[in-house]
Short mmCIF file of C-alpha atoms in Angstrom, two decimals:
data_model
loop_
_atom_site.label_atom_id
_atom_site.label_comp_id
_atom_site.label_asym_id
_atom_site.label_seq_id
_atom_site.Cartn_x
_atom_site.Cartn_y
_atom_site.Cartn_z
CA UNK A 173 0.00 0.00 0.00
CA UNK A 174 1.27 3.43 -0.91
CA UNK A 175 1.78 6.21 1.56
CA UNK A 176 0.59 9.18 -0.52
CA UNK A 177 -3.19 8.59 -0.16
CA UNK A 178 -2.76 8.44 3.63
CA UNK A 179 -0.86 11.71 3.70
CA UNK A 180 -3.59 13.34 1.63
CA UNK A 181 -6.32 12.19 4.01
CA UNK A 182 -4.37 13.29 7.07
CA UNK A 183 -5.14 17.06 7.07
CA UNK A 184 -8.91 16.55 6.99
CA UNK A 185 -8.85 13.86 9.69
CA UNK A 186 -6.47 15.94 11.78
CA UNK A 187 -8.73 18.96 11.47
CA UNK A 188 -11.82 17.05 12.57
CA UNK A 189 -10.04 15.33 15.46
CA UNK A 190 -8.46 18.56 16.69
CA UNK A 191 -11.62 20.62 16.50
CA UNK A 192 -14.13 17.96 17.48
CA UNK A 193 -12.61 15.25 19.66
CA UNK A 194 -10.46 17.46 21.85
CA UNK A 195 -13.17 20.02 22.66
CA UNK A 196 -15.56 17.16 23.44
CA UNK A 197 -13.08 15.51 25.81
CA UNK A 198 -12.34 18.95 27.25
CA UNK A 199 -16.06 19.54 27.82
CA UNK A 200 -16.56 16.22 29.58
CA UNK A 201 -13.46 16.71 31.72
CA UNK A 202 -14.36 20.27 32.73
CA UNK A 203 -17.90 19.22 33.60
CA UNK A 204 -16.48 17.11 36.44
CA UNK A 205 -14.47 19.99 37.85
CA UNK A 206 -15.79 21.86 40.89
CA UNK A 207 -15.17 25.60 41.48
CA UNK A 208 -12.04 24.80 43.55
CA UNK A 209 -10.43 22.87 40.72
CA UNK A 210 -10.94 19.39 42.19
CA UNK A 211 -12.77 16.60 40.42
CA UNK A 212 -16.28 15.93 41.71
CA UNK A 213 -19.92 15.53 40.78
CA UNK A 214 -20.57 19.05 42.04
CA UNK A 215 -21.93 20.37 38.70
CA UNK A 216 -24.18 17.39 38.24
CA UNK A 217 -25.66 17.81 41.71
CA UNK A 218 -26.27 21.51 41.00
CA UNK A 219 -28.03 20.60 37.76
CA UNK A 220 -30.98 19.09 39.63
CA UNK A 221 -31.97 22.62 40.71
CA UNK A 222 -32.33 23.59 37.06
CA UNK A 223 -34.90 20.97 36.10
CA UNK A 224 -32.47 18.78 34.19
CA UNK A 225 -34.90 15.87 34.66
CA UNK A 226 -37.64 17.77 32.86
CA UNK A 227 -35.25 18.73 30.08
CA UNK A 228 -34.25 15.09 29.59
CA UNK A 229 -37.89 13.95 29.43
CA UNK A 230 -38.76 16.77 26.98
CA UNK A 231 -35.77 15.99 24.77
CA UNK A 232 -36.68 12.31 24.59
CA UNK A 233 -40.34 13.21 23.86
CA UNK A 234 -39.41 15.61 21.06
CA UNK A 235 -36.93 13.16 19.56
CA UNK A 236 -39.32 10.20 19.57
CA UNK A 237 -42.33 12.29 18.49
CA UNK A 238 -40.53 14.11 15.69
CA UNK A 239 -38.98 10.89 14.39
CA UNK A 240 -42.37 9.14 14.31
CA UNK A 241 -44.00 12.06 12.47
CA UNK A 242 -41.11 12.26 10.01
CA UNK A 243 -41.09 8.53 9.34
CA UNK A 244 -44.87 8.49 8.78
CA UNK A 245 -44.83 11.52 6.49
CA UNK A 246 -41.62 10.32 4.84
CA UNK A 247 -43.32 7.03 3.94
CA UNK A 248 -46.32 8.92 2.59
CA UNK A 249 -44.15 11.19 0.43
CA UNK A 250 -41.94 8.33 -0.74
CA UNK A 251 -44.87 6.10 -1.69
CA UNK A 252 -46.56 8.94 -3.57
CA UNK A 253 -43.34 9.79 -5.39
CA UNK A 254 -42.58 6.15 -6.22
CA UNK A 255 -45.65 6.08 -8.48
CA UNK A 256 -46.03 7.61 -11.89
CA UNK A 257 -48.57 10.39 -12.25
CA UNK A 258 -48.95 13.76 -13.90
CA UNK A 259 -47.28 16.54 -11.95
CA UNK A 260 -44.80 14.19 -10.28
CA UNK A 261 -41.90 16.42 -11.13
CA UNK A 262 -43.58 19.51 -9.67
CA UNK A 263 -44.38 17.59 -6.51
CA UNK A 264 -40.86 16.26 -6.02
CA UNK A 265 -39.62 19.84 -6.38
CA UNK A 266 -42.16 21.07 -3.81
CA UNK A 267 -41.16 18.24 -1.47
CA UNK A 268 -37.51 19.26 -1.47
CA UNK A 269 -38.00 23.01 -0.93
CA UNK A 270 -38.11 22.97 2.90
CA UNK A 271 -34.53 21.64 2.86
CA UNK A 272 -33.48 25.02 1.50
CA UNK A 273 -35.40 27.00 4.10
CA UNK A 274 -33.20 27.94 7.04
CA UNK A 275 -34.16 26.49 10.41
CA UNK A 276 -34.50 29.99 11.82
CA UNK A 277 -36.90 30.97 9.05
CA UNK A 278 -38.96 27.80 9.50
CA UNK A 279 -39.15 28.52 13.23
CA UNK A 280 -40.37 32.09 12.66
CA UNK A 281 -42.95 31.05 10.09
CA UNK A 282 -44.33 28.39 12.42
CA UNK A 283 -44.37 30.82 15.35
CA UNK A 284 -46.77 32.96 13.26
CA UNK A 285 -48.84 29.92 12.35
CA UNK A 286 -49.21 28.89 16.01
CA UNK A 287 -49.59 32.38 17.48
CA UNK A 288 -51.95 32.22 20.45
CA UNK A 289 -53.89 35.35 19.58
CA UNK A 290 -54.31 35.42 15.86
CA UNK A 291 -52.14 32.98 13.99
CA UNK A 292 -53.07 30.97 10.98
CA UNK A 293 -53.68 27.67 12.76
CA UNK A 294 -56.30 29.37 14.91
CA UNK A 295 -57.94 30.88 11.82
CA UNK A 296 -58.56 27.32 10.65
CA UNK A 297 -59.55 25.98 14.08
CA UNK A 298 -61.87 28.95 14.67
CA UNK A 299 -63.66 28.58 11.35
CA UNK A 300 -64.32 24.88 12.01
CA UNK A 301 -64.87 24.67 15.78
CA UNK A 302 -65.59 28.29 16.69
CA UNK A 303 -62.98 28.29 19.49
CA UNK A 304 -59.36 29.24 19.98
CA UNK A 305 -56.53 26.98 20.97
CA UNK A 306 -53.68 28.15 23.16
CA UNK A 307 -50.90 26.10 21.61
CA UNK A 308 -48.49 26.89 24.43
CA UNK A 309 -50.89 26.02 27.24
CA UNK A 310 -49.15 22.85 28.36
CA UNK A 311 -45.58 21.77 27.86
CA UNK A 312 -46.82 18.82 25.82
CA UNK A 313 -48.64 21.02 23.29
CA UNK A 314 -45.65 23.38 23.12
CA UNK A 315 -43.45 20.40 22.33
CA UNK A 316 -45.96 19.29 19.71
CA UNK A 317 -45.57 22.66 17.96
CA UNK A 318 -41.80 22.11 17.96
CA UNK A 319 -42.23 18.60 16.54
CA UNK A 320 -44.53 19.80 13.74
CA UNK A 321 -42.24 22.67 12.74
CA UNK A 322 -39.20 20.38 12.82
CA UNK A 323 -40.98 17.76 10.75
CA UNK A 324 -41.84 20.29 8.08
CA UNK A 325 -38.20 21.24 7.71
CA UNK A 326 -36.77 17.72 7.93
CA UNK A 327 -39.26 15.32 6.37
CA UNK A 328 -37.74 15.90 2.89
CA UNK A 329 -34.45 14.28 3.84
CA UNK A 330 -36.25 11.27 5.36
CA UNK A 331 -38.41 11.00 2.23
CA UNK A 332 -35.33 11.05 0.01
CA UNK A 333 -33.70 8.22 1.95
CA UNK A 334 -36.89 6.12 2.02
CA UNK A 335 -37.50 6.76 -1.67
CA UNK A 336 -33.97 5.56 -2.46
CA UNK A 337 -34.76 2.44 -0.42
CA UNK A 338 -38.10 1.81 -2.08
CA UNK A 339 -36.67 2.06 -5.58
CA UNK A 340 -34.13 -0.62 -4.61
CA UNK A 341 -36.86 -3.19 -3.82
CA UNK A 342 -37.42 -5.53 -6.78
CA UNK A 343 -40.92 -5.13 -8.29
CA UNK A 344 -41.30 -8.94 -8.51
CA UNK A 345 -41.56 -9.16 -4.72
CA UNK A 346 -44.73 -7.05 -4.85
CA UNK A 347 -46.17 -9.03 -7.75
CA UNK A 348 -45.68 -12.38 -6.05
CA UNK A 349 -47.05 -11.02 -2.78
CA UNK A 350 -50.11 -9.73 -4.65
CA UNK A 351 -50.58 -13.13 -6.31
CA UNK A 352 -50.44 -14.75 -2.87
CA UNK A 353 -53.36 -12.51 -1.95
CA UNK A 354 -51.61 -9.87 0.17
CA UNK A 355 -53.38 -6.48 0.23
CA UNK A 356 -51.61 -3.10 0.27
CA UNK A 357 -51.26 -3.08 4.07
CA UNK A 358 -49.79 -6.58 4.26
CA UNK A 359 -47.50 -5.87 1.31
CA UNK A 360 -46.27 -2.80 3.19
CA UNK A 361 -45.65 -4.75 6.41
CA UNK A 362 -44.18 -7.90 4.86
CA UNK A 363 -42.35 -6.58 1.80
CA UNK A 364 -41.63 -2.86 2.14
CA UNK A 365 -40.67 -2.63 5.82
CA UNK A 366 -38.23 -5.58 6.05
CA UNK A 367 -36.48 -4.51 2.84
CA UNK A 368 -36.16 -0.95 4.04
CA UNK A 369 -34.64 -1.88 7.39
CA UNK A 370 -31.19 -0.47 6.76
CA UNK A 371 -32.59 2.65 5.06
CA UNK A 372 -34.88 3.31 8.03
CA UNK A 373 -31.82 2.82 10.22
CA UNK A 374 -29.87 5.43 8.25
CA UNK A 375 -32.76 7.89 8.44
CA UNK A 376 -33.13 7.28 12.19
CA UNK A 377 -29.44 7.78 12.92
CA UNK A 378 -29.14 10.85 10.71
CA UNK A 379 -32.29 12.53 11.99
CA UNK A 380 -32.25 11.14 15.52
CA UNK A 381 -28.87 12.61 16.34
CA UNK A 382 -30.00 15.96 14.94
CA UNK A 383 -33.25 15.70 16.89
CA UNK A 384 -31.40 15.39 20.20
CA UNK A 385 -29.47 18.49 19.16
CA UNK A 386 -32.51 20.48 18.11
CA UNK A 387 -31.69 24.04 19.16
CA UNK A 388 -32.60 27.06 17.02
CA UNK A 389 -36.15 25.86 16.41
CA UNK A 390 -37.24 25.42 20.07
CA UNK A 391 -35.26 28.51 21.10
CA UNK A 392 -37.40 30.64 18.77
CA UNK A 393 -40.70 28.76 19.16
CA UNK A 394 -40.80 28.17 22.93
CA UNK A 395 -37.64 29.75 24.37
CA UNK A 396 -36.55 27.58 27.28
CA UNK A 397 -40.02 26.74 28.58
CA UNK A 398 -40.32 23.80 28.50
CA UNK A 399 -36.54 23.29 28.46
CA UNK A 400 -34.82 20.83 26.16
CA UNK A 401 -31.28 19.69 26.92
CA UNK A 402 -29.85 22.01 24.26
CA UNK A 403 -31.82 25.09 25.32
CA UNK A 404 -30.93 24.29 28.95
CA UNK A 405 -27.23 24.11 28.04
CA UNK A 406 -27.50 27.45 26.23
CA UNK A 407 -29.46 29.04 29.04
CA UNK A 408 -26.91 27.88 31.63
CA UNK A 409 -24.04 28.99 29.42
CA UNK A 410 -25.36 32.52 28.96
CA UNK A 411 -26.41 33.00 32.59
CA UNK A 412 -23.42 31.41 34.33
CA UNK A 413 -20.60 32.54 32.02
CA UNK A 414 -17.62 32.48 32.75
CA UNK A 415 -18.42 29.57 35.12
CA UNK A 416 -19.32 27.19 32.31
CA UNK A 417 -19.15 24.00 34.41
CA UNK A 418 -22.94 23.68 34.77
CA UNK A 419 -23.56 24.18 31.05
CA UNK A 420 -20.90 21.58 30.26
CA UNK A 421 -22.44 19.09 32.70
CA UNK A 422 -25.78 19.43 30.91
CA UNK A 423 -23.94 19.13 27.59
CA UNK A 424 -22.29 15.92 28.79
CA UNK A 425 -25.71 14.48 29.66
CA UNK A 426 -26.81 15.32 26.10
CA UNK A 427 -23.73 13.62 24.68
CA UNK A 428 -24.46 10.52 26.74
CA UNK A 429 -27.98 10.30 25.34
CA UNK A 430 -26.75 10.61 21.77
CA UNK A 431 -24.18 7.83 22.24
CA UNK A 432 -26.82 5.54 23.78
CA UNK A 433 -29.28 6.38 20.99
CA UNK A 434 -26.72 5.59 18.28
CA UNK A 435 -25.90 2.29 19.96
CA UNK A 436 -29.56 1.27 20.19
CA UNK A 437 -30.39 2.18 16.58
CA UNK A 438 -27.30 0.43 15.19
CA UNK A 439 -28.22 -2.68 17.20
CA UNK A 440 -31.90 -2.61 16.12
CA UNK A 441 -31.34 -2.04 12.43
CA UNK A 442 -28.49 -4.49 12.04
CA UNK A 443 -25.80 -1.85 11.61
CA UNK A 444 -23.91 -2.12 8.35
CA UNK A 445 -25.39 -5.41 7.16
CA UNK A 446 -27.33 -4.72 3.98
CA UNK B 210 -54.32 5.81 -8.84
CA UNK B 211 -56.86 8.10 -7.18
CA UNK B 212 -55.02 7.67 -3.88
CA UNK B 213 -51.79 8.86 -5.41
CA UNK B 214 -53.43 12.17 -6.34
CA UNK B 215 -54.98 12.67 -2.91
CA UNK B 216 -51.61 11.91 -1.34
CA UNK B 217 -49.88 14.23 -3.80
CA UNK B 218 -52.22 17.12 -3.01
CA UNK B 219 -51.79 16.61 0.74
CA UNK B 220 -48.00 16.49 0.41
CA UNK B 221 -47.95 19.55 -1.85
CA UNK B 222 -50.09 21.63 0.52
CA UNK B 223 -48.09 20.50 3.54
CA UNK B 224 -44.77 21.59 2.04
CA UNK B 225 -45.89 24.81 0.39
CA UNK B 226 -48.42 26.29 2.84
CA UNK B 227 -45.88 27.57 5.41
CA UNK B 228 -43.96 29.29 2.60
CA UNK B 229 -47.16 30.88 1.37
CA UNK B 230 -47.80 32.16 4.89
CA UNK B 231 -44.30 33.64 5.01
CA UNK B 232 -45.11 35.37 1.72
CA UNK B 233 -48.38 36.76 3.19
CA UNK B 234 -46.56 38.03 6.29
CA UNK B 235 -43.99 39.79 4.16
CA UNK B 236 -46.30 41.41 1.62
CA UNK B 237 -49.68 41.91 3.32
CA UNK B 238 -50.27 45.00 5.43
CA UNK B 239 -49.83 44.10 9.12
CA UNK B 240 -53.52 44.66 10.02
CA UNK B 241 -54.35 41.55 8.03
CA UNK B 242 -51.46 39.43 9.31
CA UNK B 243 -49.71 39.88 12.64
CA UNK B 244 -52.27 42.35 14.04
CA UNK B 245 -55.34 40.37 12.99
CA UNK B 246 -57.16 38.14 15.46
CA UNK B 247 -57.83 35.63 12.70
CA UNK B 248 -55.37 36.38 9.89
CA UNK B 249 -56.75 35.71 6.45
CA UNK B 250 -55.25 33.25 3.98
CA UNK B 251 -56.11 35.57 1.09
CA UNK B 252 -53.56 38.06 -0.27
CA UNK B 253 -55.93 40.99 0.50
CA UNK B 254 -53.69 44.03 0.52
CA UNK B 255 -50.35 43.36 -1.06
CA UNK B 256 -47.73 46.02 -0.38
CA UNK B 257 -44.00 46.49 -0.51
CA UNK B 258 -44.06 48.88 2.46
CA UNK B 259 -43.14 46.20 5.04
CA UNK B 260 -40.09 45.11 3.15
CA UNK B 261 -39.02 48.65 2.29
CA UNK B 262 -39.21 49.90 5.87
CA UNK B 263 -37.45 46.84 7.31
CA UNK B 264 -34.70 46.70 4.75
CA UNK B 265 -33.93 50.42 5.00
CA UNK B 266 -32.33 49.97 8.43
CA UNK B 267 -28.59 49.39 8.13
CA UNK B 268 -28.87 46.59 10.74
CA UNK B 269 -29.47 44.25 7.85
CA UNK B 270 -26.50 44.84 5.56
CA UNK B 271 -23.78 44.01 8.08
CA UNK B 272 -25.17 40.57 9.06
CA UNK B 273 -25.83 39.75 5.41
CA UNK B 274 -22.22 40.52 4.52
CA UNK B 275 -21.03 38.45 7.50
CA UNK B 276 -23.17 35.52 6.40
CA UNK B 277 -21.84 35.77 2.85
CA UNK B 278 -18.23 36.02 4.05
CA UNK B 279 -18.58 33.11 6.46
CA UNK B 280 -20.35 30.82 3.99
CA UNK B 281 -17.79 31.54 1.28
CA UNK B 282 -14.85 31.04 3.63
CA UNK B 283 -16.35 27.79 4.92
CA UNK B 284 -16.81 26.61 1.32
CA UNK B 285 -13.18 27.41 0.50
CA UNK B 286 -11.64 25.82 3.63
CA UNK B 287 -13.85 22.77 3.19
CA UNK B 288 -12.96 22.22 -0.46
CA UNK B 289 -9.24 22.75 0.17
CA UNK B 290 -9.26 20.05 2.85
CA UNK B 291 -11.79 17.76 1.18
CA UNK B 292 -10.19 17.52 -2.29
CA UNK B 293 -7.00 15.75 -1.09
CA UNK B 294 -8.98 13.74 1.46
CA UNK B 295 -11.59 12.65 -1.09
CA UNK B 296 -8.89 11.73 -3.61
CA UNK B 297 -6.81 9.90 -1.02
CA UNK B 298 -9.80 7.91 0.22
CA UNK B 299 -10.81 6.96 -3.32
CA UNK B 300 -7.34 5.44 -3.88
CA UNK B 301 -7.20 3.53 -0.58
CA UNK B 302 -8.61 0.01 -0.23
CA UNK B 303 -12.23 -0.04 0.96
CA UNK B 304 -11.29 -1.71 4.22
CA UNK B 305 -9.12 1.28 5.12
CA UNK B 306 -11.23 4.05 3.58
CA UNK B 307 -14.46 2.88 5.22
CA UNK B 308 -13.36 3.29 8.88
CA UNK B 309 -11.88 6.72 8.09
CA UNK B 310 -15.17 7.86 6.53
CA UNK B 311 -17.11 6.52 9.52
CA UNK B 312 -14.76 8.37 11.86
CA UNK B 313 -15.44 11.61 9.95
CA UNK B 314 -19.21 11.06 9.96
CA UNK B 315 -19.34 10.10 13.63
CA UNK B 316 -17.54 13.28 14.65
CA UNK B 317 -20.13 15.09 12.56
CA UNK B 318 -22.70 13.76 15.01
CA UNK B 319 -21.09 15.37 18.04
CA UNK B 320 -23.48 18.04 19.28
CA UNK B 321 -22.42 21.54 18.21
CA UNK B 322 -23.47 22.90 21.56
CA UNK B 323 -21.12 20.47 23.38
CA UNK B 324 -18.18 21.37 21.12
CA UNK B 325 -19.09 25.04 20.79
CA UNK B 326 -18.66 26.04 24.44
CA UNK B 327 -15.05 24.82 24.93
CA UNK B 328 -14.18 26.26 21.49
CA UNK B 329 -15.69 29.62 22.48
CA UNK B 330 -13.63 29.66 25.69
CA UNK B 331 -10.51 28.78 23.68
CA UNK B 332 -11.25 31.35 20.95
CA UNK B 333 -11.54 34.15 23.52
CA UNK B 334 -7.91 33.44 24.47
CA UNK B 335 -6.83 33.25 20.82
CA UNK B 336 -8.70 36.45 19.80
CA UNK B 337 -10.79 34.44 17.36
CA UNK B 338 -14.00 35.14 19.29
CA UNK B 339 -16.45 37.38 17.37
CA UNK B 340 -14.56 36.88 14.12
CA UNK B 341 -15.70 35.50 10.80
CA UNK B 342 -12.50 33.42 10.63
CA UNK B 343 -13.20 31.73 13.96
CA UNK B 344 -16.80 30.96 13.06
CA UNK B 345 -15.73 29.56 9.68
CA UNK B 346 -13.21 27.24 11.32
CA UNK B 347 -15.95 25.81 13.55
CA UNK B 348 -18.59 25.50 10.83
CA UNK B 349 -16.14 23.60 8.62
CA UNK B 350 -16.52 20.78 11.14
CA UNK B 351 -20.08 20.28 9.89
CA UNK B 352 -19.34 20.55 6.18
CA UNK B 353 -16.00 18.76 5.87
CA UNK B 354 -17.20 15.17 6.40
CA UNK B 355 -20.02 15.65 3.92
CA UNK B 356 -17.78 17.26 1.29
CA UNK B 357 -15.12 14.57 1.76
CA UNK B 358 -17.79 11.97 1.19
CA UNK B 359 -19.09 13.63 -1.98
CA UNK B 360 -15.57 14.02 -3.37
CA UNK B 361 -14.58 10.48 -2.47
CA UNK B 362 -17.49 9.35 -4.64
CA UNK B 363 -16.51 11.75 -7.40
CA UNK B 364 -12.86 10.65 -7.54
CA UNK B 365 -13.85 6.98 -7.31
CA UNK B 366 -15.86 7.38 -10.49
CA UNK B 367 -12.79 8.61 -12.41
CA UNK B 368 -11.06 5.56 -14.01
CA UNK B 369 -7.66 4.80 -12.50
CA UNK B 370 -6.43 3.94 -16.03
CA UNK B 371 -6.76 7.57 -17.04
CA UNK B 372 -4.50 8.56 -14.20
CA UNK B 373 -2.04 5.76 -14.93
CA UNK B 374 -1.71 6.90 -18.52
CA UNK B 375 -0.73 10.36 -17.33
CA UNK B 376 1.70 8.76 -14.92
CA UNK B 377 3.33 6.81 -17.77
CA UNK B 378 3.60 10.06 -19.68
CA UNK B 379 5.67 11.28 -16.75
CA UNK B 380 3.17 13.49 -14.95
CA UNK B 381 3.77 13.84 -11.20
CA UNK B 382 1.02 13.93 -8.62
CA UNK B 383 0.45 17.69 -8.85
CA UNK B 384 0.48 17.64 -12.64
CA UNK B 385 -1.99 14.73 -12.70
CA UNK B 386 -4.17 16.52 -10.18
CA UNK B 387 -4.40 19.78 -12.12
CA UNK B 388 -4.52 18.50 -15.69
CA UNK B 389 -6.47 15.25 -15.32
CA UNK B 390 -8.29 14.83 -12.01
CA UNK B 391 -9.57 18.28 -11.10
CA UNK B 392 -11.19 19.08 -14.46
CA UNK B 393 -12.98 15.72 -14.41
CA UNK B 394 -14.04 16.18 -10.80
CA UNK B 395 -15.27 19.75 -11.32
CA UNK B 396 -19.02 18.99 -10.97
CA UNK B 397 -18.41 17.13 -7.69
CA UNK B 398 -16.21 19.94 -6.38
CA UNK B 399 -18.89 22.49 -7.27
CA UNK B 400 -21.52 20.42 -5.47
CA UNK B 401 -19.30 20.05 -2.39
CA UNK B 402 -18.66 23.80 -2.33
CA UNK B 403 -22.33 24.72 -2.75
CA UNK B 404 -23.55 22.26 -0.13
CA UNK B 405 -20.94 23.57 2.33
CA UNK B 406 -22.01 27.11 1.49
CA UNK B 407 -25.67 26.25 2.13
CA UNK B 408 -24.99 24.52 5.44
CA UNK B 409 -22.94 27.44 6.68
CA UNK B 410 -25.57 29.94 5.51
CA UNK B 411 -28.16 28.17 7.68
CA UNK B 412 -25.96 27.38 10.69
CA UNK B 413 -27.11 28.84 14.00
CA UNK B 414 -25.57 27.05 17.00
CA UNK B 415 -21.90 27.88 16.39
CA UNK B 416 -22.90 31.35 15.19
CA UNK B 417 -24.71 32.26 18.40
CA UNK B 418 -21.95 30.76 20.59
CA UNK B 419 -18.90 32.06 18.74
CA UNK B 420 -20.02 35.38 17.30
CA UNK B 421 -22.96 36.43 19.48
CA UNK B 422 -22.82 40.22 19.33
CA UNK B 423 -22.43 41.29 15.69
CA UNK B 424 -23.49 38.06 14.13
CA UNK B 425 -24.62 36.41 10.91
CA UNK B 426 -28.12 36.72 9.50
CA UNK B 427 -29.77 33.77 11.33
CA UNK B 428 -28.74 35.15 14.71
CA UNK B 429 -29.82 38.67 13.70
CA UNK B 430 -33.24 37.38 12.66
CA UNK B 431 -33.50 35.56 15.98
CA UNK B 432 -32.65 38.66 18.00
CA UNK B 433 -35.00 40.85 15.92
CA UNK B 434 -37.87 38.50 16.61
CA UNK B 435 -37.13 38.14 20.32
CA UNK B 436 -36.98 41.95 20.60
CA UNK B 437 -40.45 42.17 19.07
CA UNK B 438 -39.19 43.47 15.74
CA UNK B 439 -41.40 40.97 13.94
CA UNK B 440 -41.76 42.51 10.51
CA UNK B 441 -38.02 43.00 10.19
CA UNK B 442 -37.57 39.34 11.13
CA UNK B 443 -39.99 38.33 8.38
CA UNK B 444 -38.42 40.60 5.78
CA UNK B 445 -34.92 39.33 6.56
CA UNK B 446 -36.24 35.77 6.51
CA UNK B 447 -37.43 36.29 2.99
CA UNK B 448 -34.11 37.76 1.84
CA UNK B 449 -32.41 34.92 3.64
CA UNK B 450 -34.53 32.18 2.08
CA UNK B 451 -34.84 33.05 -1.60
CA UNK B 452 -31.19 32.44 -2.60
CA UNK B 453 -31.07 29.14 -0.75
CA UNK B 454 -34.27 27.86 -2.32
CA UNK B 455 -32.79 28.71 -5.71
CA UNK B 456 -29.62 26.80 -4.74
CA UNK B 457 -31.62 23.84 -3.45
CA UNK B 458 -33.47 23.54 -6.73
CA UNK B 459 -30.22 23.88 -8.67
CA UNK B 460 -28.65 21.18 -6.49
CA UNK B 461 -31.67 18.89 -6.60
CA UNK B 462 -29.86 16.18 -8.52
CA UNK B 463 -27.08 16.03 -5.91
CA UNK B 464 -29.45 15.92 -2.95
CA UNK B 465 -30.28 12.26 -3.34
CA UNK B 466 -31.06 9.62 -0.79
CA UNK B 467 -28.64 7.17 -2.37
CA UNK B 468 -25.69 9.40 -1.51
CA UNK B 469 -26.78 9.88 2.07
CA UNK B 470 -27.61 6.23 2.61
CA UNK B 471 -24.35 5.13 0.99
CA UNK B 472 -22.47 7.39 3.37
CA UNK B 473 -23.41 5.31 6.37
CA UNK B 474 -23.22 1.94 4.73
CA UNK B 475 -19.83 2.61 3.15
#
């Protein structure tokens, strides 16, 4: 094996390791440091005063909820786009547009849609039911607003991955299943889903990690009430600076969740087996 | 067949309606949008006054320039690092290239907010805090793995024979790179640059941590909205969105599921 290719790869790998690994290790190490410079769980004990438990629960809720919505919508989009019909090209263009809309812009647009007084969602609800909905009444409904806005922005990428998967399934499998008397639902469960396992896994890893990190969207839509791990980290960072230990402890908790999530998804979807 | 059309209409409305609402907010007079109890879905009173009054303030030019500078710098740093990496990976055996790619992609999954805080603390010491250069260095973390992956694919599709012929003709590595490889890889390089540009244009977490006071456009929009300057936020959003939608449509053929899925599977 020649040495040149290795040398060419080195700068990029070095860059990533220097800027990503070391700060991460630094963050974890500093999170265990107490104000006197000794190592302890001091920061983690302090965290319980800042509703870290609630932030963890909210983060898991948003992640699971948003992933379910995106998978469901992604399957809908992919199965529509895997058929031939007039206007297919226009639709696939429309379905990719939210990818180009900045997260901040999506968040602002959805904050106008879900405005408590006035707001386009209430225009619709009012004309049908004659009442108003306060979308931010409970933390669960606030989180739902976050999930919906996030799914608008991110369903396209899930659809693209699922569509790639669907087009890789041989048509004959569907024909023989149909001959055996399987309806659309059973064909979906017994042919589509098992064949898409690794593609669903890719979508879950790609989106799931981002979902745990969801930051700009909730910051604009709900601020830090209810808090997610990321908005909690940011809140602690801006209020306790230069004592960043607390923020880093919350960040370390977030990192832990992401590592566990990646492990679970890789295990469930069979990792790199195709 | 009927179901496909119903599904298509639902999908179309779902993806386009929020954009239509953004359009209404930007061009309708405020009484019918943000001041209305039940804002109307009809374009009742289209006007350019909102945009004109918001865009007149100079608070908009500076962030826009910063965003442009940062995105361009990120694109350049990314491509400079990703071209040799992509080429090197395409010439290594799969068993070696695959773990390196996974390493790059896994680091891409590290939360920006975890990395951002120690980097911010470090940058304050190095006088890189509040600078476009510092922000670009951090944002390259997000774009580099992706660009490397795209370019690895691009260089892999160039036949090794072509390169070997040049080698027989006595061309060294640099000569081969500039006269054979780079021209053939140009579309992939353009895609890698544009995708890096787009990601940086949209990036918020590093921007708000590393350049919080005189920041890029996303952070400015955020602070406008939190200060109650809603119409300005909407107007800037529109300015911010149109170029990227144009880029997305131009890049449509590169934004494919196969590429993304292949990235994880190796």
